[in-house]
Each structure stands twice: as C-alpha cells, then as structure tokens.
Amino acid sequence: MRPTAKLFSRKTNAKREAFEAEAMPHLESLYLAARRLTRSETEADDLVQDTMLKAYRFFDRFEPGTNMRAWLLKIQTNSYINRYRRRLRERAFREGEDARPVSESMMSRGAIRALSNPLDEAQRRMLAAAIQEALDSLNESQRMLIVLADLEELAYKEIAEILGCPVGTVMSRLHRARKAMQAHLIDHAIDLGIVEPVQENEVSAAHDEGADAPVSLEAYRMAREGAQ
Amino acid sequence: MKCELIDRRIGAYIDGELDPMSMLDVERHIEACARCQEMLVFEERFRGLVRESLEGVEPPRNLKAQILSSIDSSERKAARGSLAARAAQVFVAAASLTLIVGIGLQQRALSPEPLAFHEASLSPPSLVLDEVVRIHSSALPADVRAQAPSEISHYFRDKVSFPVQPAVFDDGEVRLMGARLHPVGSRTAAVLYYEVEGRRVTVVVTDRDLPDPTGRLREGEVAYRDVGGYTLPVVKVGRLTYIFTGDVERETLLRLARSARLAR
C-alpha cells in the first residue's frame, strides 16, 4: 500500500487499485510498441505516460470482458497519431503512401530458402539489426501495422478498429508492409552474405569473364561459328 | 488458385484470419505446391524473426512509479478543485484563448504572440511541465550561485549533454541568481534561478522534446500552458526547450519569455 493512498476517497482508491491490477501489467507491451513506433526512448516514455494517464481518466469506459491490451494500444496509437499528425501527413505526402507497387518477383527462391535455413547466433544478431532497420524504413502507417499485428499480435478486427479502416484494408496493407520489410531485409541479408544474390552473381560473372579474358582471335572465331 | 493469389493470402492464412472457405483453398493449394510450401516455411520464419528481433525492450525502471505518482497528483488536484473553481478556470481558459487568437490574427506577423498549446480538454497533461512546476515550487537551493551568465554556462559544461546558454533579458529588473541540475524525466536539465522585483522566476532548459508543441511551436515562438496555478511559457531554441515559470503575473512571465535572449 502506498502511503498516499489514504488521502483519497474509497471510490478513488478502488479505481486506482483496479487500474493498477488490470492496466499496469500491459506497461511493457505498451512501451515496446511505443519504442518501435517513435524510435526514441524519450518519446516512447512520454507517449506511454500520456497513454496511461488517459487510460486512467477514461477507465470507466473500458468494457469489461474485452481485450484490455487492445484498448490500451488503441489509446496509445491514437495519441501517437494525434501527436505526430503533421509529421505523419508530411510523410504520407512525401512517400506517396501505398503508392509504391509491391513486386512479388524480388523474392527469389534462393533468398527464401537461405532465410529459411537454420541461422547461427552471429547471423541471428545481424538479421535482428537488419529487421529493426527494415521496420524503421517503413512509412508511419506501415510501421503501425507491423507493430500491432506482428509484435503485439492483435486480431485484424482489433487493428481495424484502432486504425478506423475495414478489416480487408488491414489485410492488404499488412501484406504490403510485410513485403516492403522483406525486400529491405533481403537487401541486407545479401550484404551480410546470408543470402546470395543468385541472378546478379551469374550476370556479373559472365560479364567479368568477357572483360578479363585475353583477346583471342581463335576463341572469337569459334564463338562466331558456334553462333551461326 | 494461382501461386500469386496464395502469396497475397499467406500472411492472413498464418494469422488465422481467412474465412473458413479461403483457409481450405489455401491449404489445399499449399499441399500440392512445392513453391508455396517453401513460401509458407519462409513466411513463418520471417514472422518469428520479426518478433524476436523487435522484442526485448524493457521500460525504464521508474516508469511505473512515475505514472502512479502522476495519477495520484491528478487525483489530488481533482479532490482539491471545487466545482466552482473549475468552472472559473474553464472560463478564464476560454477567455484567454479568444484573446490570444484575436491578438494572433492582428499582430502575429509583427511580434510573435503566445499561442496556447491546445484546448485544455484535448491535450494530455504534460509531465515535463508538471515537473517544472514541482522544481519551481520546491525552491531547492542553487548548486552554483552566480550572476554572470558565463559562470553558469561554465558550471554546466561537463554536467549536461548540451551547452547551456542562460536566458538574459533587456529588463534591468531581472537578475540571474544561480543554477542547479535537476532530472526532468529521464534526462538532466539545467535549472536557472532568477529574481524579478524580489520574486522568484525559474527557467528550465532541457533537450527533451515537449509532447505538446511538436509540430506547432516554431523556433522563437512563445507558447504557454497553465499548470497547477502557474503559467509556463515555453520557447524552443534549436533542439533545446526553455520553460519559464515564476511567482509573478502571467503577463510578466509572457513578456519575459518574449524578450528573452541567449547569453553568449
């Protein structure tokens, strides 16, 4: 019991206790989402504090029996959107949200297989950093989707309610967001040597051979004859 | 069903979010298609990688305590404020808002006038501003007593992560008295003590971004917010925020904040 508790009425104490028991256990979840959204410790700190104070103020509006974590994440996501509305709008404008087509072909089978293989500890660590970068490379609304769906694992219906869009839109946007992340990740994985750039390799090898081979009339003639 | 269609639905399939018929369709296709089996393995692996790479962020240890203490302080405030007092507050807030908007329209181009952050009902209480009020009202002793801005700057040199340039004023009545270090949130801020006609004025300099003026407050503009009976003008200077408060009239504080310059 905290020493200040006796200052408040019984009703206030009951509310405080209920809030501490029901909402506080989700603090870690909220903070994780906030950190991934804001990409900053101080901003995450402020965002979570605002969220919890709002949640406390509107605690009587929570419908018992529904998902408390989803309710808190809704408050937090809305706070985030409101707080950074200007920034979000600017980004959406600049990046032409959802305008970039998602190419399905960029995922080569080689890349898919390489990333499906067991990874050693070092590779895991490198990929973890690459995935964080991939998330940061997304636009705000895509990042929100990945955080809510893949990190917080909310149901599409809950996400749709938070973002105020139809479930079908959640599904298609989430697909885009994941593909964008995968594309970014594959680029990194190639740089890290976890995935081999199969096609590029072959192309450049053929090119190098041609450029570095000593000029040989014999070989040239044979190649020409072969072509005819 | 074609592989491309499966690609588009495989995420929702893993999430268990397809309707039962589509679920069955996707399942049937995958059973018969080596390519899509590989895709499924990859997508599941990717999902796991994302989760494990993005997890593992712990909230600061004092976050919970901070939240509970601001809940307590908001309850205390609510318990203290009678209905009449609150009605008066709303009236004053509404009146000042209109006044400011009015002035803003006429004079903004000439001299930056204070902007209220938000309507009180919409904005969350700013914890940073609450802390500034606490710092001022607790009147802790200065770590360094000095009247020269350069001495104060020097004092902070190795103690905070940014160069501290005290605010100076044209008004000869304002005297710099001293300074101290104080945590604001998880960061260390510079607290500057001034005296105006025998009354205390505190200026807190922090590199913490205030939640409210983000996007609204531009460099050099003065915004203010009333917290717990105090008026807190705020000025952004580069990445630093100067927050004023004191035991003087609101008009005096706003005037000070508007006329503040940085000591070199």
Coordinates of C-alpha atoms in Angstrom, one line a residue:
Chain A
M1 CA 0.0 0.0 0.0
R2 CA 1.4 3.4 -1.0
P3 CA 1.5 6.0 1.8
T4 CA -0.5 8.5 -0.2
A5 CA -3.5 6.1 -0.7
K6 CA -5.3 7.3 2.4
L7 CA -5.6 10.8 1.0
F8 CA -8.2 9.6 -1.4
S9 CA -11.8 8.6 -1.2
R10 CA -12.7 4.9 -1.2
K11 CA -14.0 5.1 -4.7
T12 CA -10.8 6.7 -6.0
N13 CA -8.8 4.0 -4.2
A14 CA -10.8 1.3 -5.8
K15 CA -10.3 2.8 -9.2
R16 CA -6.6 3.1 -8.6
E17 CA -6.3 -0.4 -7.4
A18 CA -8.3 -1.8 -10.3
F19 CA -6.2 0.2 -12.8
E20 CA -3.0 -1.0 -11.2
A21 CA -4.2 -4.6 -11.4
E22 CA -5.7 -4.6 -14.9
A23 CA -3.9 -1.9 -16.9
M24 CA -0.4 -1.8 -15.4
P25 CA 0.6 -5.3 -16.4
H26 CA 0.4 -4.2 -20.0
L27 CA 3.0 -1.5 -19.4
E28 CA 5.8 -3.5 -21.1
S29 CA 3.7 -4.2 -24.1
L30 CA 2.8 -0.5 -24.5
Y31 CA 6.4 0.6 -24.0
L32 CA 7.6 -1.9 -26.6
A33 CA 5.1 -0.7 -29.2
A34 CA 5.9 2.9 -28.3
R35 CA 9.6 2.4 -28.7
R36 CA 9.1 0.8 -32.1
L37 CA 6.7 3.5 -33.2
T38 CA 8.6 6.5 -32.0
R39 CA 12.1 5.1 -32.4
S40 CA 13.2 7.2 -29.4
E41 CA 13.5 6.5 -25.7
T42 CA 12.2 9.8 -24.5
E43 CA 9.3 10.0 -26.9
A44 CA 8.3 6.4 -26.0
D45 CA 8.5 7.4 -22.3
D46 CA 6.2 10.4 -22.9
L47 CA 3.8 8.5 -25.1
V48 CA 3.3 5.7 -22.6
Q49 CA 2.8 8.1 -19.7
D50 CA 0.2 10.1 -21.7
T51 CA -1.4 6.8 -22.7
M52 CA -1.7 5.5 -19.1
L53 CA -3.0 8.8 -17.8
K54 CA -5.6 9.0 -20.5
A55 CA -6.5 5.3 -19.8
Y56 CA -6.9 6.1 -16.1
R57 CA -9.1 9.1 -16.8
F58 CA -11.3 7.1 -19.1
F59 CA -11.0 3.8 -17.2
D60 CA -14.8 3.6 -16.7
R61 CA -15.3 3.5 -20.4
F62 CA -13.4 0.2 -20.8
E63 CA -15.9 -2.6 -21.5
P64 CA -15.2 -5.4 -19.1
G65 CA -14.6 -8.7 -20.9
T66 CA -13.0 -7.1 -23.9
N67 CA -9.2 -7.0 -24.6
M68 CA -7.6 -4.6 -22.2
R69 CA -4.3 -4.6 -24.1
A70 CA -6.0 -3.8 -27.3
W71 CA -7.9 -1.0 -25.6
L72 CA -4.7 0.5 -24.3
L73 CA -3.0 0.1 -27.6
K74 CA -5.9 1.9 -29.2
I75 CA -5.4 4.9 -26.9
Q76 CA -1.7 4.9 -27.5
T77 CA -1.9 4.6 -31.2
N78 CA -4.4 7.4 -31.3
S79 CA -2.2 9.6 -29.1
Y80 CA 0.7 8.8 -31.4
I81 CA -1.3 9.7 -34.5
N82 CA -2.6 12.9 -32.9
R83 CA 0.8 14.0 -31.6
Y84 CA 2.6 13.5 -34.8
R85 CA -0.3 14.2 -37.2
R86 CA 1.7 16.9 -39.0
R87 CA 4.7 14.7 -39.4
L88 CA 2.5 11.8 -40.5
R89 CA 0.8 13.9 -43.1
E90 CA 4.0 15.2 -44.4
R91 CA 5.4 11.7 -44.7
A92 CA 2.3 10.3 -46.4
F93 CA 2.6 13.1 -48.9
R94 CA 6.3 12.6 -49.5
E95 CA 6.3 8.9 -49.7
G96 CA 3.0 8.5 -51.5
E97 CA 1.7 6.1 -49.1
D98 CA 0.8 2.7 -50.6
A99 CA 1.8 4.1 -54.0
R100 CA 4.9 2.0 -54.4
P101 CA 4.0 -1.2 -56.1
V102 CA 5.0 -4.4 -54.3
S103 CA 6.9 -6.6 -56.6
E104 CA 6.4 -10.3 -55.8
S105 CA 9.3 -11.4 -58.0
M106 CA 12.0 -9.8 -56.0
M107 CA 11.8 -12.7 -53.6
S108 CA 13.9 -15.2 -55.3
R109 CA 13.6 -18.9 -54.3
G110 CA 17.2 -18.8 -53.3
A111 CA 16.7 -16.0 -50.9
I112 CA 13.6 -17.6 -49.5
R113 CA 15.5 -20.9 -48.9
A114 CA 18.5 -19.2 -47.4
L115 CA 16.4 -17.3 -44.9
S116 CA 14.5 -20.5 -44.0
N117 CA 17.7 -22.4 -43.1
P118 CA 18.8 -22.5 -39.5
L119 CA 20.9 -19.4 -38.6
D120 CA 23.8 -19.3 -36.3
E121 CA 24.0 -16.8 -33.4
A122 CA 26.0 -14.2 -35.3
Q123 CA 23.7 -14.3 -38.3
R124 CA 20.7 -14.0 -36.0
R125 CA 22.2 -10.9 -34.4
M126 CA 22.9 -9.3 -37.8
L127 CA 19.4 -10.1 -39.0
A128 CA 17.9 -8.7 -35.9
A129 CA 19.6 -5.4 -36.6
A130 CA 18.6 -5.6 -40.2
I131 CA 14.9 -6.2 -39.2
Q132 CA 15.0 -3.2 -37.0
E133 CA 16.3 -1.1 -39.8
A134 CA 13.7 -2.6 -42.1
L135 CA 11.0 -1.5 -39.7
D136 CA 12.4 2.0 -39.5
S137 CA 12.4 2.2 -43.3
L138 CA 8.7 1.8 -43.5
N139 CA 6.3 4.7 -43.5
E140 CA 4.4 5.5 -40.3
S141 CA 1.2 3.7 -41.2
Q142 CA 3.0 0.6 -42.3
R143 CA 5.1 0.6 -39.1
M144 CA 1.9 0.9 -37.0
L145 CA 0.6 -2.2 -38.8
I146 CA 3.6 -4.3 -38.2
V147 CA 3.8 -3.2 -34.6
L148 CA 0.1 -4.0 -34.0
A149 CA 0.0 -7.2 -36.0
D150 CA 3.4 -8.9 -35.8
L151 CA 4.7 -7.5 -32.5
E152 CA 1.5 -7.1 -30.4
E153 CA -0.3 -9.9 -32.4
L154 CA -3.7 -8.2 -32.3
A155 CA -6.5 -9.6 -34.4
Y156 CA -7.2 -7.9 -37.7
K157 CA -10.6 -6.8 -36.3
E158 CA -8.9 -5.1 -33.4
I159 CA -6.4 -3.4 -35.6
A160 CA -9.2 -2.3 -38.0
E161 CA -10.9 -0.7 -35.0
I162 CA -7.8 1.1 -33.9
L163 CA -6.9 2.5 -37.3
G164 CA -10.5 3.1 -38.3
C165 CA -10.5 1.1 -41.5
P166 CA -12.2 -2.1 -42.8
V167 CA -10.7 -5.5 -42.0
G168 CA -9.9 -6.1 -45.7
T169 CA -7.8 -2.9 -45.8
V170 CA -5.8 -4.1 -42.8
M171 CA -5.2 -7.4 -44.6
S172 CA -4.0 -5.8 -47.8
R173 CA -1.9 -3.1 -46.2
L174 CA -0.3 -5.5 -43.8
H175 CA 0.6 -7.6 -46.8
R176 CA 2.3 -4.6 -48.4
A177 CA 4.1 -3.7 -45.2
R178 CA 5.4 -7.2 -44.7
K179 CA 6.6 -7.4 -48.3
A180 CA 8.3 -4.0 -48.0
M181 CA 10.1 -5.2 -44.9
Q182 CA 11.1 -8.4 -46.6
A183 CA 12.5 -6.6 -49.5
H184 CA 14.6 -4.4 -47.2
L185 CA 15.7 -7.5 -45.2
I186 CA 16.7 -9.4 -48.3
D187 CA 18.9 -6.5 -49.4
H188 CA 20.6 -6.6 -46.0
A189 CA 20.9 -10.3 -46.0
I190 CA 22.7 -10.1 -49.3
D191 CA 25.0 -7.5 -47.9
L192 CA 25.6 -9.7 -44.8
G193 CA 26.3 -12.7 -47.0
I194 CA 23.4 -14.7 -45.6
V195 CA 21.7 -14.7 -48.9
E196 CA 23.5 -15.0 -52.2
P197 CA 22.3 -12.7 -55.0
V198 CA 21.9 -15.6 -57.4
Q199 CA 20.9 -13.8 -60.5
E200 CA 23.2 -10.8 -60.2
N201 CA 26.1 -13.1 -59.5
E202 CA 25.6 -15.1 -62.7
V203 CA 25.2 -12.0 -64.7
S204 CA 28.3 -10.3 -63.3
A205 CA 30.4 -13.5 -63.6
A206 CA 29.6 -13.8 -67.3
H207 CA 30.4 -10.1 -67.8
D208 CA 33.7 -10.3 -65.9
E209 CA 34.8 -13.3 -67.9
G210 CA 34.2 -11.5 -71.2
A211 CA 36.0 -8.4 -70.0
D212 CA 39.0 -10.1 -68.4
A213 CA 39.7 -12.8 -71.0
P214 CA 42.7 -12.2 -73.1
V215 CA 41.8 -11.3 -76.6
S216 CA 42.0 -14.4 -78.7
L217 CA 41.1 -14.5 -82.3
E218 CA 40.7 -18.2 -82.1
A219 CA 38.1 -18.0 -79.4
Y220 CA 36.3 -15.2 -81.2
R221 CA 36.1 -17.2 -84.4
M222 CA 34.9 -20.3 -82.5
A223 CA 32.2 -18.3 -80.8
R224 CA 31.1 -16.9 -84.1
E225 CA 30.9 -20.2 -85.7
G226 CA 29.0 -21.6 -82.7
A227 CA 26.5 -18.8 -83.0
Q228 CA 25.8 -19.4 -86.7
Chain B
M1 CA -5.9 -21.0 -57.1
K2 CA -2.7 -19.4 -58.5
C3 CA 0.5 -19.0 -56.6
E4 CA 0.3 -15.2 -56.8
L5 CA -3.1 -15.3 -55.0
I6 CA -1.6 -17.6 -52.4
D7 CA 1.2 -15.1 -51.8
R8 CA -1.3 -12.4 -51.1
R9 CA -3.2 -14.5 -48.6
I10 CA -0.5 -16.5 -47.0
G11 CA 0.0 -13.8 -44.3
A12 CA -3.6 -13.9 -43.3
Y13 CA -3.5 -17.7 -43.5
I14 CA -0.7 -17.8 -40.9
D15 CA -2.6 -15.3 -38.8
G16 CA -5.7 -17.5 -39.0
E17 CA -7.7 -14.5 -40.3
L18 CA -9.1 -16.0 -43.5
D19 CA -12.7 -17.2 -43.7
P20 CA -13.0 -21.0 -43.5
M21 CA -13.5 -21.4 -47.2
S22 CA -10.4 -19.5 -48.2
M23 CA -8.5 -21.2 -45.4
L24 CA -9.3 -24.5 -47.0
D25 CA -8.5 -23.3 -50.5
V26 CA -5.0 -22.1 -49.4
E27 CA -4.4 -25.2 -47.5
R28 CA -5.3 -27.4 -50.5
H29 CA -3.0 -25.4 -52.8
I30 CA -0.1 -25.5 -50.5
E31 CA -0.3 -29.2 -50.0
A32 CA 0.1 -29.7 -53.8
C33 CA 2.7 -26.9 -54.5
A34 CA 6.4 -27.2 -53.6
R35 CA 6.9 -23.5 -54.2
C36 CA 4.2 -22.4 -51.9
Q37 CA 5.3 -24.8 -49.2
E38 CA 8.7 -23.1 -49.3
M39 CA 7.0 -19.8 -49.1
L40 CA 5.0 -20.9 -46.1
V41 CA 8.1 -22.0 -44.3
F42 CA 9.8 -18.7 -45.1
E43 CA 6.8 -16.6 -44.0
E44 CA 6.6 -18.3 -40.7
R45 CA 10.3 -18.0 -40.2
F46 CA 10.1 -14.3 -41.1
R47 CA 7.3 -13.7 -38.6
G48 CA 9.4 -15.3 -35.9
L49 CA 12.4 -13.3 -36.8
V50 CA 10.5 -10.1 -36.7
R51 CA 9.1 -10.8 -33.3
E52 CA 12.3 -11.9 -31.7
S53 CA 14.3 -9.0 -33.3
L54 CA 11.9 -6.3 -32.2
E55 CA 11.2 -7.6 -28.7
G56 CA 13.5 -7.3 -25.7
V57 CA 12.9 -3.6 -25.0
E58 CA 12.4 -3.0 -21.3
P59 CA 10.6 0.1 -20.0
P60 CA 12.7 2.3 -17.7
R61 CA 12.5 1.0 -14.2
N62 CA 10.9 4.2 -12.8
L63 CA 8.2 4.5 -15.5
K64 CA 5.5 2.7 -13.5
A65 CA 6.3 4.8 -10.4
Q66 CA 6.1 7.9 -12.5
I67 CA 2.8 7.0 -13.9
L68 CA 1.3 6.1 -10.5
S69 CA 2.6 9.4 -9.0
S70 CA 1.1 11.5 -11.8
I71 CA -2.2 9.6 -11.3
D72 CA -2.0 10.5 -7.6
S73 CA -1.3 14.1 -8.3
S74 CA -4.1 14.4 -10.8
E75 CA -6.5 12.8 -8.2
R76 CA -5.2 15.3 -5.5
K77 CA -5.8 18.1 -7.9
A78 CA -9.3 16.8 -8.6
A79 CA -10.1 16.4 -4.9
R80 CA -8.9 20.0 -4.2
G81 CA -10.6 21.8 -7.0
S82 CA -14.2 22.5 -6.2
L83 CA -16.7 22.7 -9.0
A84 CA -16.9 26.4 -8.8
A85 CA -13.1 26.8 -9.1
R86 CA -13.0 24.5 -12.0
A87 CA -15.8 26.4 -13.8
A88 CA -13.9 29.6 -13.2
Q89 CA -10.8 28.0 -14.7
V90 CA -12.6 27.0 -17.8
F91 CA -14.0 30.5 -18.1
V92 CA -10.5 32.0 -17.8
A93 CA -9.0 29.5 -20.2
A94 CA -11.7 30.2 -22.7
A95 CA -11.4 33.9 -22.3
S96 CA -7.6 33.9 -22.7
L97 CA -7.8 31.6 -25.7
T98 CA -10.1 34.0 -27.5
L99 CA -7.9 36.9 -26.6
I100 CA -4.8 35.2 -27.9
V101 CA -6.4 34.1 -31.1
G102 CA -7.6 37.7 -31.6
I103 CA -4.2 39.2 -31.0
G104 CA -2.5 36.5 -33.0
L105 CA -4.5 37.3 -36.1
Q106 CA -3.7 41.0 -35.9
Q107 CA -0.2 41.1 -34.8
R108 CA 1.5 37.8 -35.4
A109 CA 3.5 39.0 -38.3
L110 CA 5.0 41.8 -36.3
S111 CA 5.7 40.3 -33.0
P112 CA 5.3 36.7 -32.0
E113 CA 2.5 36.4 -29.5
P114 CA 2.0 33.5 -27.2
L115 CA 0.0 30.6 -28.5
A116 CA -1.9 28.3 -26.2
F117 CA -0.8 24.8 -26.8
H118 CA -4.2 23.1 -27.1
E119 CA -7.6 23.4 -25.7
A120 CA -7.2 22.1 -22.2
S121 CA -9.7 19.3 -22.6
L122 CA -7.9 17.8 -25.6
S123 CA -4.3 17.8 -24.5
P124 CA -2.8 15.3 -22.1
P125 CA -1.2 16.8 -19.1
S126 CA 2.4 17.3 -19.9
L127 CA 4.6 15.6 -17.4
V128 CA 7.5 17.7 -18.2
L129 CA 5.6 20.9 -17.4
D130 CA 4.3 19.3 -14.2
E131 CA 7.9 18.6 -13.2
V132 CA 8.9 22.2 -14.0
V133 CA 6.2 23.4 -11.6
R134 CA 7.4 21.0 -8.9
I135 CA 11.0 22.2 -9.4
H136 CA 10.0 25.8 -9.1
S137 CA 7.7 25.3 -6.1
S138 CA 10.1 23.2 -4.1
A139 CA 12.6 26.1 -4.4
L140 CA 15.7 23.8 -3.9
P141 CA 18.9 25.6 -3.2
A142 CA 21.2 26.6 -6.1
D143 CA 24.2 24.4 -6.8
V144 CA 26.0 27.4 -8.0
R145 CA 25.4 31.0 -7.0
A146 CA 26.5 33.3 -9.8
Q147 CA 25.2 36.3 -11.6
A148 CA 27.3 36.1 -14.7
P149 CA 25.8 34.0 -17.5
S150 CA 29.3 32.8 -18.5
E151 CA 29.9 31.4 -15.0
I152 CA 26.6 29.5 -15.2
S153 CA 27.5 28.1 -18.7
H154 CA 30.8 27.0 -17.3
Y155 CA 29.2 25.3 -14.4
F156 CA 27.1 23.1 -16.7
R157 CA 29.8 22.4 -19.1
D158 CA 30.5 18.8 -18.1
K159 CA 27.2 18.1 -16.4
V160 CA 24.6 18.2 -19.1
S161 CA 24.8 16.9 -22.6
F162 CA 24.2 20.2 -24.3
P163 CA 25.7 23.7 -24.0
V164 CA 23.7 25.8 -21.6
Q165 CA 23.2 29.4 -22.5
P166 CA 21.3 31.2 -19.8
A167 CA 18.5 33.5 -21.0
V168 CA 19.1 37.1 -20.4
F169 CA 16.6 40.0 -20.5
D170 CA 16.6 43.6 -21.5
D171 CA 14.6 44.3 -18.4
G172 CA 17.1 45.5 -15.9
E173 CA 14.9 44.3 -13.1
V174 CA 15.6 40.6 -13.9
R175 CA 18.6 39.2 -12.1
L176 CA 20.2 35.9 -12.6
M177 CA 20.8 34.4 -9.2
G178 CA 22.2 30.9 -9.7
A179 CA 21.5 27.4 -11.1
R180 CA 21.2 23.8 -10.3
L181 CA 21.0 20.4 -12.0
H182 CA 17.7 18.6 -11.9
P183 CA 16.3 15.5 -13.6
V184 CA 13.4 16.1 -15.9
G185 CA 12.0 12.7 -16.9
S186 CA 15.0 10.5 -17.7
R187 CA 17.2 13.4 -18.6
T188 CA 19.2 16.0 -16.7
A189 CA 18.0 19.6 -17.2
A190 CA 19.6 22.9 -16.3
V191 CA 17.6 24.9 -13.9
L192 CA 18.2 28.6 -13.8
Y193 CA 17.1 30.9 -11.0
Y194 CA 16.2 34.5 -11.5
E195 CA 14.7 37.2 -9.4
V196 CA 12.3 39.8 -10.7
E197 CA 11.3 42.6 -8.3
G198 CA 12.0 40.3 -5.3
R199 CA 10.1 37.4 -6.7
R200 CA 11.4 34.1 -7.9
V201 CA 11.4 33.1 -11.6
T202 CA 12.7 29.7 -12.7
V203 CA 13.8 28.8 -16.2
V204 CA 14.4 25.1 -17.0
V205 CA 16.5 24.3 -20.1
T206 CA 16.0 20.8 -21.4
D207 CA 16.9 18.9 -24.6
R208 CA 13.8 16.8 -24.1
D209 CA 11.1 17.3 -26.7
L210 CA 7.9 18.5 -25.2
P211 CA 5.0 16.4 -26.4
D212 CA 2.6 19.3 -27.0
P213 CA 4.3 21.8 -29.1
T214 CA 5.8 19.3 -31.5
G215 CA 4.8 20.5 -34.9
R216 CA 3.0 23.5 -33.6
L217 CA 5.6 25.6 -31.9
R218 CA 8.2 27.1 -34.2
E219 CA 11.6 28.4 -33.3
G220 CA 11.3 31.6 -31.4
E221 CA 7.5 31.5 -30.9
V222 CA 6.3 31.6 -27.3
A223 CA 3.6 29.1 -26.2
Y224 CA 2.3 28.8 -22.7
R225 CA 0.3 26.5 -20.6
D226 CA -1.3 26.8 -17.2
V227 CA -0.4 24.1 -14.8
G228 CA -1.4 24.0 -11.2
G229 CA -1.9 27.7 -10.8
Y230 CA 1.4 28.5 -12.6
T231 CA 1.8 29.9 -16.1
L232 CA 4.5 28.2 -18.1
P233 CA 5.7 30.0 -21.3
V234 CA 7.8 27.8 -23.5
V235 CA 10.3 28.8 -26.1
K236 CA 12.1 26.5 -28.5
V237 CA 15.7 27.3 -29.4
G238 CA 17.2 24.8 -31.7
R239 CA 16.8 21.4 -30.2
L240 CA 16.5 22.9 -26.7
T241 CA 13.4 24.0 -24.9
Y242 CA 13.3 26.9 -22.4
I243 CA 10.4 26.6 -20.0
F244 CA 9.7 29.6 -17.8
T245 CA 7.7 29.9 -14.6
G246 CA 7.6 32.0 -11.5
D247 CA 5.8 33.8 -8.8
V248 CA 4.9 36.7 -11.0
E249 CA 1.9 37.7 -13.1
R250 CA 1.2 35.8 -16.2
E251 CA 1.7 38.9 -18.3
T252 CA 5.1 39.5 -16.7
L253 CA 6.2 35.9 -17.5
L254 CA 5.0 36.1 -21.1
R255 CA 6.7 39.4 -21.5
L256 CA 9.9 37.9 -20.1
A257 CA 9.7 34.9 -22.3
R258 CA 9.1 37.1 -25.4
S259 CA 12.1 39.3 -24.6
A260 CA 14.5 36.5 -23.6
R261 CA 17.8 36.4 -25.5
L262 CA 20.6 33.9 -25.2
A263 CA 23.7 34.9 -23.3
R264 CA 26.8 34.3 -25.5

